[in-house]
Tab-separated table of C-alpha atoms in Angstrom:
chain	number	residue	atom	x	y	z
S	1	MET	CA	60.345	-14.145	35.563
S	2	LYS	CA	59.342	-14.353	39.447
S	3	ILE	CA	59.583	-16.822	41.651
S	4	LEU	CA	57.368	-16.450	45.142
S	5	GLY	CA	57.199	-12.771	43.998
S	6	GLU	CA	61.117	-12.091	43.513
S	7	GLU	CA	62.347	-11.211	40.228
S	8	VAL	CA	64.831	-13.695	38.654
S	9	LYS	CA	68.470	-12.705	38.702
S	10	TYR	CA	69.661	-14.460	35.834
S	11	LEU	CA	66.449	-16.111	33.856
S	12	PRO	CA	67.415	-19.629	32.044
S	13	THR	CA	69.097	-20.016	28.351
S	14	LEU	CA	66.968	-21.516	25.473
S	15	GLU	CA	68.331	-24.908	26.498
S	16	GLY	CA	68.496	-24.000	30.296
S	17	TYR	CA	64.051	-23.304	29.537
S	18	ARG	CA	61.254	-26.770	29.167
S	19	GLN	CA	57.646	-26.442	29.595
S	20	SER	CA	54.697	-29.186	29.279
S	21	VAL	CA	51.700	-30.076	29.369
S	22	SER	CA	49.325	-32.844	30.348
S	23	ALA	CA	46.983	-33.493	30.064
S	24	ILE	CA	45.023	-34.833	33.659
S	25	GLY	CA	42.092	-38.165	32.723
S	26	VAL	CA	41.130	-41.131	31.783
S	27	HIS	CA	41.847	-43.249	28.052
S	28	ARG	CA	40.198	-46.154	27.923
S	29	ARG	CA	39.276	-48.377	24.027
S	30	THR	CA	35.906	-49.262	23.339
S	31	LEU	CA	34.427	-52.083	21.450
S	32	ASP	CA	35.502	-51.278	17.832
S	33	GLY	CA	38.627	-50.339	18.598
S	34	SER	CA	38.618	-46.225	18.953
S	35	MET	CA	40.279	-44.540	21.815
S	36	ASP	CA	37.943	-43.276	24.533
S	37	THR	CA	39.035	-39.788	26.331
S	38	HIS	CA	37.577	-38.234	29.424
S	39	LYS	CA	39.851	-34.793	30.463
S	40	ARG	CA	39.879	-33.273	33.889
S	41	ALA	CA	42.208	-31.194	33.033
S	42	VAL	CA	45.432	-29.835	31.881
S	43	LYS	CA	48.541	-28.707	33.833
S	44	ARG	CA	51.525	-27.815	33.057
S	45	GLY	CA	55.059	-28.083	33.862
S	46	TRP	CA	58.535	-26.086	33.670
S	47	THR	CA	61.728	-27.591	34.054
S	48	LEU	CA	64.333	-24.460	34.777
S	49	THR	CA	68.438	-24.514	35.047
S	50	LEU	CA	69.406	-21.735	36.125
S	51	VAL	CA	72.445	-19.505	37.719
S	52	ASP	CA	72.387	-18.889	40.983
S	53	PRO	CA	75.973	-17.564	41.822
S	54	ASP	CA	75.417	-17.396	45.445
S	55	ARG	CA	72.770	-20.177	46.073
S	56	GLU	CA	69.834	-17.917	47.894
S	57	LEU	CA	67.682	-18.997	45.443
S	58	TYR	CA	68.347	-22.615	45.964
S	59	GLU	CA	68.567	-21.671	49.673
S	60	PHE	CA	65.240	-19.792	49.277
S	61	LEU	CA	62.838	-22.663	47.517
S	62	ILE	CA	64.433	-25.179	50.354
S	63	PRO	CA	61.290	-24.794	52.016
S	64	HIS	CA	58.724	-24.945	49.356
S	65	LEU	CA	59.844	-28.302	48.945
S	66	SER	CA	57.300	-29.571	51.592
S	67	GLY	CA	54.232	-29.307	48.696
S	68	GLU	CA	52.779	-26.068	49.395
S	69	PRO	CA	51.775	-24.036	46.019
S	70	PHE	CA	53.029	-20.634	45.428
S	71	ASP	CA	52.981	-18.209	42.752
S	72	TYR	CA	55.200	-18.515	39.569
S	73	GLU	CA	55.393	-15.834	37.135
S	74	ASP	CA	56.535	-17.549	34.112
S	75	LEU	CA	58.055	-15.470	30.738
S	76	ASP	CA	54.863	-15.150	29.464
S	77	GLY	CA	53.978	-12.312	32.088
S	78	GLU	CA	51.488	-15.467	33.388
S	79	SER	CA	50.570	-16.263	36.850
S	80	TYR	CA	50.452	-19.892	38.452
S	81	SER	CA	50.127	-21.481	40.930
S	82	VAL	CA	52.852	-24.383	41.535
S	83	VAL	CA	54.148	-26.481	43.379
S	84	LEU	CA	58.268	-27.563	43.984
S	85	MET	CA	58.897	-31.034	42.295
S	86	GLY	CA	62.154	-30.779	41.872
S	87	LEU	CA	64.935	-28.758	43.393
S	88	VAL	CA	68.924	-30.177	42.332
S	89	PRO	CA	72.118	-27.574	42.838
S	90	SER	CA	74.738	-28.413	40.109
S	91	GLY	CA	78.308	-26.792	39.209
S	92	ILE	CA	80.605	-25.368	41.486
S	93	SER	CA	81.318	-21.296	42.084
S	94	PRO	CA	81.631	-19.174	40.715
S	95	VAL	CA	78.925	-20.993	38.227
S	96	PHE	CA	76.353	-22.641	40.614
S	97	GLU	CA	73.546	-23.154	38.208
S	98	VAL	CA	70.260	-25.035	40.212
S	99	THR	CA	67.136	-26.988	38.282
S	100	ILE	CA	64.094	-25.950	39.322
S	101	THR	CA	61.393	-28.517	38.688
S	102	LEU	CA	57.762	-26.538	39.178
S	103	GLU	CA	54.026	-28.300	38.655
S	104	GLU	CA	50.459	-26.481	38.252
S	105	SER	CA	48.796	-27.072	41.638
């Protein structure tokens, strides 16, 4: 797993990794009540809770809250262009954690 080309030191646990897929488009009901769907795109999203004892990752990601896309390589080795949607620190030293929310751009 890489964020901005940097290898993540501590991989997320099973509870700390969530991937989602959202269909972007229009959904309307027709006169007979059936669903008429026009999909425009499919976007992936990730919520990662990572151990960050030195707060390096947190400090590294703060400038990217501006909405500028950057590269993310997931656990499966696939690369994505993503936008940072959330960055929440938690815990106290030495068990400092950061929860990162990413969305495909």
